[in-house]
CSV table of C-alpha atoms in Angstrom, one decimal:
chain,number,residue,atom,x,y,z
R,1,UNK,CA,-64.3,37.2,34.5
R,2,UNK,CA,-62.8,38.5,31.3
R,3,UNK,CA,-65.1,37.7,28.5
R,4,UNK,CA,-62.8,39.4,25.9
R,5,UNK,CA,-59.3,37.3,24.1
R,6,UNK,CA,-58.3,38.4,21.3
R,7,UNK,CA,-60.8,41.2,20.4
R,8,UNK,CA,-63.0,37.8,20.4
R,9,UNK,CA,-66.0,36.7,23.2
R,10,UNK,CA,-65.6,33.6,25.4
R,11,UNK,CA,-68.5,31.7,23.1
R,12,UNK,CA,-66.7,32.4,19.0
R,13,UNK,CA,-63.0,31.2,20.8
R,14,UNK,CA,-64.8,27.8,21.8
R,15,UNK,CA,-66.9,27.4,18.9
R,16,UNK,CA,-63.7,28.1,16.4
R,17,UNK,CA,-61.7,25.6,18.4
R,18,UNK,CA,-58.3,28.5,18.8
R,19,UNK,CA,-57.8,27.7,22.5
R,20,UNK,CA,-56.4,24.5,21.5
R,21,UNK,CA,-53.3,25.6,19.6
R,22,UNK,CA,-50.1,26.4,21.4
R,23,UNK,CA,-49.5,29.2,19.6
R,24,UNK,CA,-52.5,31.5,20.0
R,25,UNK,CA,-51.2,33.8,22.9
R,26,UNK,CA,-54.6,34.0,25.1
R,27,UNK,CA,-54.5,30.2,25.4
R,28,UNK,CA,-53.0,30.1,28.9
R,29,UNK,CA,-55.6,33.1,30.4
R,30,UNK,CA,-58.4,31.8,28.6
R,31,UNK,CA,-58.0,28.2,29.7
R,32,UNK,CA,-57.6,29.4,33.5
R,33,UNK,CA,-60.6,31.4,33.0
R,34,UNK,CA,-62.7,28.5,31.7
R,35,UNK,CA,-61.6,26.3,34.4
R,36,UNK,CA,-62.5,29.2,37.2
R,37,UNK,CA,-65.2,29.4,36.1
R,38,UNK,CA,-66.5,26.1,35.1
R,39,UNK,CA,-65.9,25.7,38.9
R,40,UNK,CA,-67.6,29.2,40.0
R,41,UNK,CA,-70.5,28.6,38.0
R,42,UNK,CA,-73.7,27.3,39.6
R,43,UNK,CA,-76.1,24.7,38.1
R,44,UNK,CA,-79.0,27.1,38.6
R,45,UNK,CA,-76.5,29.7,36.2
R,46,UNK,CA,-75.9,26.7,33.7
R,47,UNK,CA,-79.8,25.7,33.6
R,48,UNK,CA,-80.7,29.1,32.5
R,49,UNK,CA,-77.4,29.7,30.0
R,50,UNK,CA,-79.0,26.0,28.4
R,51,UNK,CA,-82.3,27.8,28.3
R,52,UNK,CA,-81.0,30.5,25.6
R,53,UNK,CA,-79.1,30.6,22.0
R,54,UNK,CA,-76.7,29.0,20.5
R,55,UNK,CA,-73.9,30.7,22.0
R,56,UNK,CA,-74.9,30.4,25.8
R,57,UNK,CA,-75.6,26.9,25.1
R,58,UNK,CA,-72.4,26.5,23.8
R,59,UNK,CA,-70.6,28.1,26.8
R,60,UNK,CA,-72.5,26.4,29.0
R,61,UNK,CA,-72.3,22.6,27.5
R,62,UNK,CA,-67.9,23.4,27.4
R,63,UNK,CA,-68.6,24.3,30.7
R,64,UNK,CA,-70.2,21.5,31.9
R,65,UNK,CA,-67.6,18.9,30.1
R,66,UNK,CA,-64.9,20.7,32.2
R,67,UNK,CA,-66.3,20.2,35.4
R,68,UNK,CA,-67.8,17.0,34.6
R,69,UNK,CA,-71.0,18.1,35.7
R,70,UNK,CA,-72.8,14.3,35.3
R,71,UNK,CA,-76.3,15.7,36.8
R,72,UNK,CA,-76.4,17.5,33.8
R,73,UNK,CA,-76.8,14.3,31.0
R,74,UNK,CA,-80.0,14.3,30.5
R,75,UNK,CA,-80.6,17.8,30.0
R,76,UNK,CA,-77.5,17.8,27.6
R,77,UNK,CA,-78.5,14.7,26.2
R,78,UNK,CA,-82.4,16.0,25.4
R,79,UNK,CA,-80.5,19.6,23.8
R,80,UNK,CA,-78.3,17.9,21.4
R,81,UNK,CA,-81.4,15.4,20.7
R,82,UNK,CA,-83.8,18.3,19.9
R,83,UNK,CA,-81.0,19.9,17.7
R,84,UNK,CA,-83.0,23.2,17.8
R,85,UNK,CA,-79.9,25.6,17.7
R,86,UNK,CA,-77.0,25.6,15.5
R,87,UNK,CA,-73.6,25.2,16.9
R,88,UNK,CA,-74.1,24.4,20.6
R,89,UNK,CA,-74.4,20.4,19.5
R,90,UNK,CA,-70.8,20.2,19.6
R,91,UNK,CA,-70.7,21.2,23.2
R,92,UNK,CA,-73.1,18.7,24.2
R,93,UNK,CA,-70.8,16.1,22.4
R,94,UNK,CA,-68.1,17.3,24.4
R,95,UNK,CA,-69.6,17.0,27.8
R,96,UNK,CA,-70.9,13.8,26.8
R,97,UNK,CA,-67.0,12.8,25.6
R,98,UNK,CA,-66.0,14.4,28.7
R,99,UNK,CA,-68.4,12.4,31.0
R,100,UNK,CA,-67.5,8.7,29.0
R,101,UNK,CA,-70.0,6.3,30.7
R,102,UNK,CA,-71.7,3.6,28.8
R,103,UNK,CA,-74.8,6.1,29.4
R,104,UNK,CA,-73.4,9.0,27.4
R,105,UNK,CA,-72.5,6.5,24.6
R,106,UNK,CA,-76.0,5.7,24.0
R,107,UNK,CA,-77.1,9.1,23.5
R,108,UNK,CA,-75.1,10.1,20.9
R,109,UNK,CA,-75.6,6.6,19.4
R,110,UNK,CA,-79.3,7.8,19.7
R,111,UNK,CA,-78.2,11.5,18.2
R,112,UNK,CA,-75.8,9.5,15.6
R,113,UNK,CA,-79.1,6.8,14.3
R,114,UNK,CA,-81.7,9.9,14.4
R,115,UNK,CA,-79.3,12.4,12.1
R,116,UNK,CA,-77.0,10.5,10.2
R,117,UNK,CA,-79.6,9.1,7.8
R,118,UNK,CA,-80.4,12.7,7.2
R,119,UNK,CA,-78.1,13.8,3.9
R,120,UNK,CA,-79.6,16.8,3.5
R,121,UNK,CA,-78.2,18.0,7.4
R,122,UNK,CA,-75.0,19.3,8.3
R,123,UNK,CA,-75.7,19.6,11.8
R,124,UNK,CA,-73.0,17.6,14.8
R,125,UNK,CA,-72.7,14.5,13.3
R,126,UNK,CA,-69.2,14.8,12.7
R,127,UNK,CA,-68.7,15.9,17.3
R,128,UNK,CA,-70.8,13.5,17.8
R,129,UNK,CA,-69.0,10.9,15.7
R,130,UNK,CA,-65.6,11.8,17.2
R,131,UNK,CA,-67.0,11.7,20.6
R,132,UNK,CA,-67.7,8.2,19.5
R,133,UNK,CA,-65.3,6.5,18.0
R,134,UNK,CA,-62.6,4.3,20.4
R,135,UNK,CA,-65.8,2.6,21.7
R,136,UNK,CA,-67.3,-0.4,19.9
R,137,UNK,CA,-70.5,1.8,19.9
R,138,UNK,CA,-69.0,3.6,16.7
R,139,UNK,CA,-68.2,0.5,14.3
R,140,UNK,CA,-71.5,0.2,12.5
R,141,UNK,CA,-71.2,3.9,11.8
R,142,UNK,CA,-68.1,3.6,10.2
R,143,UNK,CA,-68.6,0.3,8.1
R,144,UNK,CA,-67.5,0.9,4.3
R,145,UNK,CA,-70.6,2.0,2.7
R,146,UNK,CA,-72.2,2.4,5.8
R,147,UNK,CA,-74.2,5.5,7.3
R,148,UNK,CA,-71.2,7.6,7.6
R,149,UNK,CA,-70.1,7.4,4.6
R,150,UNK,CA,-73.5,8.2,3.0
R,151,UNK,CA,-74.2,11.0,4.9
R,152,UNK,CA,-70.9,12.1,4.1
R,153,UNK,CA,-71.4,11.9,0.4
R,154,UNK,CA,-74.9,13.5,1.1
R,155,UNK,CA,-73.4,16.6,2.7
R,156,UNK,CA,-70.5,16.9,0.2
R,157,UNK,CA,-73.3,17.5,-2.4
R,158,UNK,CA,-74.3,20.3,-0.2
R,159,UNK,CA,-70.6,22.2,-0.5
R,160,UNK,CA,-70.1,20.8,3.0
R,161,UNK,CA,-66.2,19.7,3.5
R,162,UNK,CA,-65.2,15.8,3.3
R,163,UNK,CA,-65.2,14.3,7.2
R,164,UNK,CA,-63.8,11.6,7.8
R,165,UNK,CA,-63.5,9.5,10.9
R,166,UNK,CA,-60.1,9.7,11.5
R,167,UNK,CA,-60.2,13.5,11.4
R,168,UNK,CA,-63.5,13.3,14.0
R,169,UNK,CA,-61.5,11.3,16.3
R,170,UNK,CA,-58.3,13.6,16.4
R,171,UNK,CA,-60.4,16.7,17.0
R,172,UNK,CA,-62.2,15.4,19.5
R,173,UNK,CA,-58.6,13.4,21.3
R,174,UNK,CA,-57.7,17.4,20.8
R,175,UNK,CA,-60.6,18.5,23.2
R,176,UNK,CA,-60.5,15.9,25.6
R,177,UNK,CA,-56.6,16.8,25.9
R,178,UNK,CA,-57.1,20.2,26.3
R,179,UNK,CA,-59.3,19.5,29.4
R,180,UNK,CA,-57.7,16.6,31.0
R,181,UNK,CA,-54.6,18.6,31.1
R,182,UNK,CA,-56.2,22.1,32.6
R,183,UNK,CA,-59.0,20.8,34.6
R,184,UNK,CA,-58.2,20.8,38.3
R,185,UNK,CA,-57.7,17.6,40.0
């Protein structure tokens, strides 16, 4: 397993989101490797890399999205819940995406009515959001005036950008692309 693309380790490529742009030369070998190995992996090997920071959670929440490893909802579901690392929230969101029962939809509903009253957080509300929205789940999120758009003007006094849902949904159709398209069959 190569751990290296770019001068960059498996863990900043998936948090910055690269891997997803045609033009960034590793994109072929590093989705091939994320696949291998999202396949290699054992759960025992994903229960301890969920156990650790923010960057092994990371790898290990994109790696169980690829593989749509369902068995491992809850345990995703409590981790982007507890919110206790930075970062690795957005791969929870993405496994969650990934999985698309009526079961992941309700925890990030959960995650979305726990931290979207909270103005003064920046944390995965937008991946949670766009892991959201195309479900009827999202609608009273995204009501004019509504939660969304407060924490959004909340955050934006912080010096955090402007999200908006649109944008949350196309990053996270991007995602979901990415994998539909490499993961094996």
């Amino acid at each position: 397993m190569t751990s290296l693309y770019g001068g960059l380790p498996r863990y900043l490529v998936l948090n910055g989101g690269r891997f997803l742009g045609p033009r960034w030369w590793h994109t072929t070998r590093f989705t091939r490797h994320l696949i291998a190995d999202a396949a290699a992996i054992n759960d025992e090997e994903l229960e301890a890399l969920l156990g650790y920071t923010w960057r092994s959670r990371l790898t290990a929440g994109r790696l169980i999205g690829v593989d749509r490893r369902e068995r491992f909802r809850a345990r995703i579901g409590d981790l982007l819940l507890a919110s206790e690392v930075c970062y690795s929230g957005s791969a929870c969101c993405f496994a969650l995406a990934r999985f698309g029962t009526h079961a992941d939809a309700e925890i990030l509903t959960a995650y979305l009515d726990r931290y979207l009253p909270r103005t003064d957080l920046h944390y995965d509300q937008p991946a949670a959001l766009g892991a959201r929205l195309g479900t009827h789940h999202a609608d009273r999120f995204t009501e004019p005036d509504g939660l969304w758009d407060e924490w959004v003007k909340g955050v934006g006094r912080l010096g955090y950008p402007n999200h908006t849902p649109a944008e949350q949904r196309r990053w996270t159709d991007l995602h979901g692309e990415f994998a539909n398209g490499w993961t094996r069959p």
